[in-house]
mmCIF file of C-alpha atoms in Angstrom:
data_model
loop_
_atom_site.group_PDB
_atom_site.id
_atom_site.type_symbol
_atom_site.label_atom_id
_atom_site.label_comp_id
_atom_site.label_asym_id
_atom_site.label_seq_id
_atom_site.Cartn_x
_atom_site.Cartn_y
_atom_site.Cartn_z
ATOM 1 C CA UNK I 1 135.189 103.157 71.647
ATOM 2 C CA UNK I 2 131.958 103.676 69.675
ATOM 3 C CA UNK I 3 131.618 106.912 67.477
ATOM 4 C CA UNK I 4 128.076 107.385 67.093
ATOM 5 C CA UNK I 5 127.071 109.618 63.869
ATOM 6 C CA UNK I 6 124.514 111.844 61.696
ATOM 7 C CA UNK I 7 122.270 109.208 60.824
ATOM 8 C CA UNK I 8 122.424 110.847 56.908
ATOM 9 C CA UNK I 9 126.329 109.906 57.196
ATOM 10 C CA UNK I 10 125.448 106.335 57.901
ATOM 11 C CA UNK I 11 125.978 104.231 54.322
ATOM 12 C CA UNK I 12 122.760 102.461 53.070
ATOM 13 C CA UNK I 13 123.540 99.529 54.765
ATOM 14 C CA UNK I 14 124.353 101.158 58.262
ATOM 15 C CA UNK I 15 121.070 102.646 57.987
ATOM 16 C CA UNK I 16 118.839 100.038 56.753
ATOM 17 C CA UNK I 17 120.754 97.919 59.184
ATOM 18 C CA UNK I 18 119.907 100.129 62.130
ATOM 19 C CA UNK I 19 116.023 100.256 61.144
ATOM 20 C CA UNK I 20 115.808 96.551 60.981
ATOM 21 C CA UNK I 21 117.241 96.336 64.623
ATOM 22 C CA UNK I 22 114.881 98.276 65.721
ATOM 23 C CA UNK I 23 112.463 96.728 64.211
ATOM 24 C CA UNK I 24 113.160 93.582 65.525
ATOM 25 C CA UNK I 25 113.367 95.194 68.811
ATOM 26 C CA UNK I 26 109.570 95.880 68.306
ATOM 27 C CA UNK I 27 108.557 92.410 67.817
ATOM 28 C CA UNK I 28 105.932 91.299 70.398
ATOM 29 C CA UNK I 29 106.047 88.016 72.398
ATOM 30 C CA UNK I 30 102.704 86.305 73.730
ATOM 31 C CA UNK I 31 102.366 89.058 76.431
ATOM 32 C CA UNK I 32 101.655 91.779 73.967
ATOM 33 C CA UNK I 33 104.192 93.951 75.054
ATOM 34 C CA UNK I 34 107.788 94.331 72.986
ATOM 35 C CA UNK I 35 111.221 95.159 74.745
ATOM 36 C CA UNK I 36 110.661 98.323 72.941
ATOM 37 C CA UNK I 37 107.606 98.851 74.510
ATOM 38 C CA UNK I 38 109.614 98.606 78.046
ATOM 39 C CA UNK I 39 111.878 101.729 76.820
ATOM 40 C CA UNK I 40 108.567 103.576 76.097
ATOM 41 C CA UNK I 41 107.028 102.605 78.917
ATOM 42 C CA UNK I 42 110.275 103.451 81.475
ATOM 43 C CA UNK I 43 109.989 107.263 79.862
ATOM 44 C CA UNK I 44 106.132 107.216 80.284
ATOM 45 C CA UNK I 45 106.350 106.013 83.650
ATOM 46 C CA UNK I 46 109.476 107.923 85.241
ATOM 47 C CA UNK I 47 108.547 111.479 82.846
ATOM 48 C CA UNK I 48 108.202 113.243 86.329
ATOM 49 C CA UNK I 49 111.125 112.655 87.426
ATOM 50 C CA UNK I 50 113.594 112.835 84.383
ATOM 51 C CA UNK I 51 111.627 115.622 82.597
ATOM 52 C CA UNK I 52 111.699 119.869 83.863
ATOM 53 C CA UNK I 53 114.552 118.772 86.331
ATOM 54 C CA UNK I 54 118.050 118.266 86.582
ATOM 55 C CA UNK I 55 118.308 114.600 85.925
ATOM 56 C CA UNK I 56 116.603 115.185 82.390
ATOM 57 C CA UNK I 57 120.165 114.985 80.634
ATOM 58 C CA UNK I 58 121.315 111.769 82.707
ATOM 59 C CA UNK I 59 118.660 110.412 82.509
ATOM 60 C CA UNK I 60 118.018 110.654 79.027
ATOM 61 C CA UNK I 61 121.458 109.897 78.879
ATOM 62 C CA UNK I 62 121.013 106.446 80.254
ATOM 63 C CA UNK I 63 118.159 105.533 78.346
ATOM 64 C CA UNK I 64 120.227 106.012 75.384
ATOM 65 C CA UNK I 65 122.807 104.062 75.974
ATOM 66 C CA UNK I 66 120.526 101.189 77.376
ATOM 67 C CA UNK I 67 118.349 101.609 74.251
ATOM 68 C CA UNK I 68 121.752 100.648 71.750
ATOM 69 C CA UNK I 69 122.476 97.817 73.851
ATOM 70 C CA UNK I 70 119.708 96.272 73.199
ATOM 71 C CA UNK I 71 119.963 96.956 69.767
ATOM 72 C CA UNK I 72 123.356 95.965 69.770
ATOM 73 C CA UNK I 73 121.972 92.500 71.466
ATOM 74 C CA UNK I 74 120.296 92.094 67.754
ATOM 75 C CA UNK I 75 123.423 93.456 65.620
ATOM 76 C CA UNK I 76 126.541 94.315 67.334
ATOM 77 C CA UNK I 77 127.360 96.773 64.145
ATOM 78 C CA UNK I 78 124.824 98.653 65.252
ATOM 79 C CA UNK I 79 125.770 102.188 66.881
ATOM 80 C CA UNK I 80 123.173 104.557 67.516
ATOM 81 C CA UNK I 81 123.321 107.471 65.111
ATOM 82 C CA UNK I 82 121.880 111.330 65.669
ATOM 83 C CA UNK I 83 119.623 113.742 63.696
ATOM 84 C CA UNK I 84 120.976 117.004 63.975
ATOM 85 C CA UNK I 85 117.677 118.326 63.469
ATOM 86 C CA UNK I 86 119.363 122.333 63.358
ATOM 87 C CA UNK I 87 120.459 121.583 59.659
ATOM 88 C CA UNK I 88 116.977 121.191 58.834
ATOM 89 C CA UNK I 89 115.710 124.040 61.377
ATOM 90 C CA UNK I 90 114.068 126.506 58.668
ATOM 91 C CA UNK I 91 111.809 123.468 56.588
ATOM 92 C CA UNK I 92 111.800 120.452 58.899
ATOM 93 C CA UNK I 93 109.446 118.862 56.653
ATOM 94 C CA UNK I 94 111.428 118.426 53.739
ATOM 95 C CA UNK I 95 114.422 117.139 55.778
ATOM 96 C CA UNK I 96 115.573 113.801 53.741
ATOM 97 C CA UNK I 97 114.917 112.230 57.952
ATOM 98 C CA UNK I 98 111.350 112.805 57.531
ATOM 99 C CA UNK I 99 110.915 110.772 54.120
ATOM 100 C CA UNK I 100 109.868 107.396 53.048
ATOM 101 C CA UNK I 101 113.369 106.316 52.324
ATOM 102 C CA UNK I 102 114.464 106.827 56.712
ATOM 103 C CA UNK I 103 111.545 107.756 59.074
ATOM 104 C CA UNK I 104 108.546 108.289 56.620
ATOM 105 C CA UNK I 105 106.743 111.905 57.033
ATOM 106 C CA UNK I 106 103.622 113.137 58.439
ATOM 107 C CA UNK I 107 100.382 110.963 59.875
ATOM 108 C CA UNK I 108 97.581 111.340 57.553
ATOM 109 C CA UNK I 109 93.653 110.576 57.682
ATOM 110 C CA UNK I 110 91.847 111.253 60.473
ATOM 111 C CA UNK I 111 93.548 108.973 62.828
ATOM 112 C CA UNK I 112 97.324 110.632 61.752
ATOM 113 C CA UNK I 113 99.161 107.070 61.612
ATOM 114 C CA UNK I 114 102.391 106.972 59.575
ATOM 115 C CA UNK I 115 101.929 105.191 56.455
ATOM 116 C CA UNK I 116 105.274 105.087 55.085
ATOM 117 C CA UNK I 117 108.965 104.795 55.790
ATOM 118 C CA UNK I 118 110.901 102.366 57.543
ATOM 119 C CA UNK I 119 107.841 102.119 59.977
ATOM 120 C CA UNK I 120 105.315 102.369 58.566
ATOM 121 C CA UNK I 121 102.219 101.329 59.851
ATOM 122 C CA UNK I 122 103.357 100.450 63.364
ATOM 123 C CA UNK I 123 101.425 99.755 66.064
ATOM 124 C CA UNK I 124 101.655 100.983 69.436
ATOM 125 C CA UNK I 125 100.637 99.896 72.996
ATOM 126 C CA UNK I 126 101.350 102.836 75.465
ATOM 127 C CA UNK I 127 99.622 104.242 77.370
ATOM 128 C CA UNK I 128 97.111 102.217 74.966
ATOM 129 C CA UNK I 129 97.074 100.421 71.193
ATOM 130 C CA UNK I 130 96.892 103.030 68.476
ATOM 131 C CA UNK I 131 98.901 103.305 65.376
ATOM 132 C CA UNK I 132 102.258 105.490 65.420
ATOM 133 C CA UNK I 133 100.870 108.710 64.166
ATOM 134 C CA UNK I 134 102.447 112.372 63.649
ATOM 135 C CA UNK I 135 100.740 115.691 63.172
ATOM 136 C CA UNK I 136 102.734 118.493 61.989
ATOM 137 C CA UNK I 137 101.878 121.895 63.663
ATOM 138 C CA UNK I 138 101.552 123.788 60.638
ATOM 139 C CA UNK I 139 99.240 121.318 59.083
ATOM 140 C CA UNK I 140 101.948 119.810 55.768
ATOM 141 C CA UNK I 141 104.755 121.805 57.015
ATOM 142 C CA UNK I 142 106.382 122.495 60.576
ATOM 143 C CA UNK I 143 107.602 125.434 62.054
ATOM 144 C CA UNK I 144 111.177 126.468 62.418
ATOM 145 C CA UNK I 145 113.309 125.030 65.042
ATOM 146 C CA UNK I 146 116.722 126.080 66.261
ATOM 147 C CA UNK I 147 119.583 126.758 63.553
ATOM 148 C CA UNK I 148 123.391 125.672 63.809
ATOM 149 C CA UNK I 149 123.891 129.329 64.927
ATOM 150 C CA UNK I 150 121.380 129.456 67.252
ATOM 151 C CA UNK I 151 122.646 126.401 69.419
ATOM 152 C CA UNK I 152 125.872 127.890 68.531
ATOM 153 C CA UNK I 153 124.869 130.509 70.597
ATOM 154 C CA UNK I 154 123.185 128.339 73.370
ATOM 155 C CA UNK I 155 126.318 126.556 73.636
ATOM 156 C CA UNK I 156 128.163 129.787 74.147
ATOM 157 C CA UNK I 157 125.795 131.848 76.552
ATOM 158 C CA UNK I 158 124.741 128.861 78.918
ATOM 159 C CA UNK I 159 128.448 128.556 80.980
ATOM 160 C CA UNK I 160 127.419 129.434 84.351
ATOM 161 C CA UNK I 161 126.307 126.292 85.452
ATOM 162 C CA UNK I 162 124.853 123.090 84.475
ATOM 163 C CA UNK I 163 121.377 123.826 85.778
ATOM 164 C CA UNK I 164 121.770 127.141 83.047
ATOM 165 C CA UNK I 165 122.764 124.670 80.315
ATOM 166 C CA UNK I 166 120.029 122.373 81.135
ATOM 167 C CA UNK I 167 117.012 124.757 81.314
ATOM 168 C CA UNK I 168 118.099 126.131 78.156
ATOM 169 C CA UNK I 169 118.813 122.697 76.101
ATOM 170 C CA UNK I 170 115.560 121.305 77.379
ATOM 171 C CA UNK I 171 113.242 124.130 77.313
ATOM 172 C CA UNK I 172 112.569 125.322 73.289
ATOM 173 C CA UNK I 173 115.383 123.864 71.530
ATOM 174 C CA UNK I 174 114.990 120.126 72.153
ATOM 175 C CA UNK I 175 111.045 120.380 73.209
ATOM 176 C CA UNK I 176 110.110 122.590 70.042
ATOM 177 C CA UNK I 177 111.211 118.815 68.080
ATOM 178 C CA UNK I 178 108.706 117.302 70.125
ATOM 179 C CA UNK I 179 105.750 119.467 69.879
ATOM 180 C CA UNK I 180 106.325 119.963 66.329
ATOM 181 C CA UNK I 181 106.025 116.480 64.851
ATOM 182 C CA UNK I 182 103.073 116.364 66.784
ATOM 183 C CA UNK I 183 101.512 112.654 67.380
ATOM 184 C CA UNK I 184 103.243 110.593 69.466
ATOM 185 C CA UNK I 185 106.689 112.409 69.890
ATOM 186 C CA UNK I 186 104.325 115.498 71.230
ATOM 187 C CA UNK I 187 103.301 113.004 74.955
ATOM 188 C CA UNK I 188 105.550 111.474 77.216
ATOM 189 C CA UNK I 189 105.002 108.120 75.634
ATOM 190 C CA UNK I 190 107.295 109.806 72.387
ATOM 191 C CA UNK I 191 109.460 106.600 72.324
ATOM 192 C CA UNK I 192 106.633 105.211 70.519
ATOM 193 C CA UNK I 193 107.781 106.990 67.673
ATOM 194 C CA UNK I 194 111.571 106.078 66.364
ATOM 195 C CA UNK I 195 112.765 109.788 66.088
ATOM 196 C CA UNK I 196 112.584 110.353 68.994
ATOM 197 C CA UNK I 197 116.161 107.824 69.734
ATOM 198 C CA UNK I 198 117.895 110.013 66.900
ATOM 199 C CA UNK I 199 116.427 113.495 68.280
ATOM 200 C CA UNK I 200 117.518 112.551 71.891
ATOM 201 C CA UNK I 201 120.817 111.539 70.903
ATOM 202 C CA UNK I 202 121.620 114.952 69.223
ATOM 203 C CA UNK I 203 120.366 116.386 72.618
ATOM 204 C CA UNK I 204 123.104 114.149 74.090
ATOM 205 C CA UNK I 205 125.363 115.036 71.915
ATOM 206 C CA UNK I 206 124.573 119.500 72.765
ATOM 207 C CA UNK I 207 125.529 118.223 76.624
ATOM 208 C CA UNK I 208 128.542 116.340 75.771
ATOM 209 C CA UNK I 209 130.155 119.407 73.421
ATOM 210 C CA UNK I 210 128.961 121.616 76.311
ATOM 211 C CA UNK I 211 131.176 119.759 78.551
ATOM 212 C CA UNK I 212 133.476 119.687 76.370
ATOM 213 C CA UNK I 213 133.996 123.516 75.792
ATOM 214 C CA UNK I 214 133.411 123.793 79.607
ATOM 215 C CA UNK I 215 135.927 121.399 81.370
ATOM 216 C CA UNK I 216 136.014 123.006 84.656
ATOM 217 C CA UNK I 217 131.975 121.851 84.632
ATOM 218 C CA UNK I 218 131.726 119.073 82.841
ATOM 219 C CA UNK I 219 131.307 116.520 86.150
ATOM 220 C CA UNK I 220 128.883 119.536 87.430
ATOM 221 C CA UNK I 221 125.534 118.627 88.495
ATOM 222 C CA UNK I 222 123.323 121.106 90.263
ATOM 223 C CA UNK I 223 119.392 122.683 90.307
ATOM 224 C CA UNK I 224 116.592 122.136 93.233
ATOM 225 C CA UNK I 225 119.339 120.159 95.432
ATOM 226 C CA UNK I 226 120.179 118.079 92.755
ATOM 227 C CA UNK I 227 123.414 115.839 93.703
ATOM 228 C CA UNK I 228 125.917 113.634 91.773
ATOM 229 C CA UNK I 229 124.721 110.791 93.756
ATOM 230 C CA UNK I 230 121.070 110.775 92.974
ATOM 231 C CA UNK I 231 119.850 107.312 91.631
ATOM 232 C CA UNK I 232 117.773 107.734 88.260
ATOM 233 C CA UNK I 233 115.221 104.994 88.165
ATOM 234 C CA UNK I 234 114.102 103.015 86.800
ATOM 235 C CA UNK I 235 118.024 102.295 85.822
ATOM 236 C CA UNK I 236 119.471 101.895 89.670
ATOM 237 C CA UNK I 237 122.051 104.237 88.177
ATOM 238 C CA UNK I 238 123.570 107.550 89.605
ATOM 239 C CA UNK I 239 123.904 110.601 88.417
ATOM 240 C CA UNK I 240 127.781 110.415 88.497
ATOM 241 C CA UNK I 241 127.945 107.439 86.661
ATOM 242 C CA UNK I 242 126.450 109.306 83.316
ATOM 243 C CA UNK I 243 128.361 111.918 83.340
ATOM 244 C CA UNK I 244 131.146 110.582 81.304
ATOM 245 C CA UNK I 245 130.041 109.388 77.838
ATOM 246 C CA UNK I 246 133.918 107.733 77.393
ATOM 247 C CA UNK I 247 133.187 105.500 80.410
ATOM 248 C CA UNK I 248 130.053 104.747 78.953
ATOM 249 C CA UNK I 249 131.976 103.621 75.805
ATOM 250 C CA UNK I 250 130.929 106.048 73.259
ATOM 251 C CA UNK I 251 131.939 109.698 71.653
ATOM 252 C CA UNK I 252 130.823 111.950 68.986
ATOM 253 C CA UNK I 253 132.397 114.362 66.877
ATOM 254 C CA UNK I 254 133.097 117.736 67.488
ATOM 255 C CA UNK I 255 130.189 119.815 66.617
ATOM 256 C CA UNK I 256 130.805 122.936 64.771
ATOM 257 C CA UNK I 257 127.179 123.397 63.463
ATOM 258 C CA UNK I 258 126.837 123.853 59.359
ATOM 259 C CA UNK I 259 130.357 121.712 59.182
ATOM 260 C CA UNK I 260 128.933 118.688 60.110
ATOM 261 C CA UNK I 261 126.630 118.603 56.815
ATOM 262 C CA UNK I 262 127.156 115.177 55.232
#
């Protein structure tokens, strides 16, 4: 069973380990198009029906765990860490995820393209080529996002169903991430930029403590007629299938807000 982690409690190795997967999973053949392209391309493609609806958490769910396997094809060390973004919520920019030693900051120039970090100049083909760029909202620094006590407080208020949970999770607290960074993790195609694997996967990891602290719900799945045994493409997956992230072969650790500082 795979633990996955804070990315800043990965050791040096771990991480650098990690990047270079990824990397390597952004290597283009003669067709011009990577397999990480493909994962871009699936969220660009399917964003109307895994985004503002129930299946957002499955389905992002999914993508996750197909996204580490193919890592994992490239290094089976790898497991796919998180950002728990809320420990940076009050100066984003400063957070040690946004500097040239893990992710690199923001774009600069006129064109905003990353320049350094672990991807650095990286180039990107969806929906077209451009470079991977990022544009904070508030220019050199971004505005707050939610604090440990805040999704503390999500986590504690959002128990009447899953459909509550979900419009909560997805509405400011994971898009506010998003729209923040600016560039590429601000459109559908955000893939194109690597946070947005580490973001997602602390979303995934706000559902599964949810259903933790909620047992009675945690198989739940409800919101416009939403059913168990909807199929999330492009995966040819259902609904049920995701909702266990021990069958999928993976756990995290309890979250308990400031206590999982590294």
């Amino acid at each position: 069973m795979m633990t996955r982690r804070e990315i800043r409690q990965l050791t040096e190795d771990q991480r650098k380990r990690f990047f270079a997967a990824v990397q390597a999973l952004h290597v283009r053949s003669g067709t011009g198009q990577s397999q990480y392209d493909q994962f871009t391309a699936d969220h660009y493609d399917y964003r109307a029906s895994s985004h503002g609806v129930a299946a957002f958490l499955p389905w992002n769910r999914e993508h996750l765990r197909r996204f580490e396997a193919a890592l994992q094809k490239i290094d089976p060390t790898i497991v796919l860490p998180y950002w728990d973004w809320s420990r940076d919520s009050q100066a984003p920019e400063r957070s040690a995820i946004l500097s040239s030693s893990y992710f690199g900051g923001n774009g600069t120039g006129s064109s905003r393209c990353v320049t350094n970090g672990a991807f650095a100049d990286w180039q990107a083909t969806i929906p077209n080529n451009h470079c991977l760029q990022r544009k904070f909202n508030g220019g050199s620094t971004i505005g707050s996002w939610y604090s440990p006590r805040m999704i503390e407080n999500l986590l504690n208020t959002n128990r009447q169903s899953y459909d509550q949970f979900r419009r909560a999770l997805e509405g400011t607290p994971q898009a506010s991430v998003h729209v923040h960074i600016g560039g590429d993790m601000s459109q559908m195609y955000s893939p194109n930029d690597p946070l947005h694997w580490v973001h997602r996967t602390f979303v995934d990891l706000i559902w599964t403590e949810w259903q933790q602290r909620n047992t009675g719900l945690a198989d739940t799945y409800n919101g416009g007629g939403a059913s168990t045994h909807d199929v999330l493409q492009p995966f040819g997956v259902t609904v049920a299938s995701t909702l266990s992230t021990r069958i999928l072969g993976y756990t995290y650790p309890r979250w308990g807000g400031s206590s999982q500082a590294a």
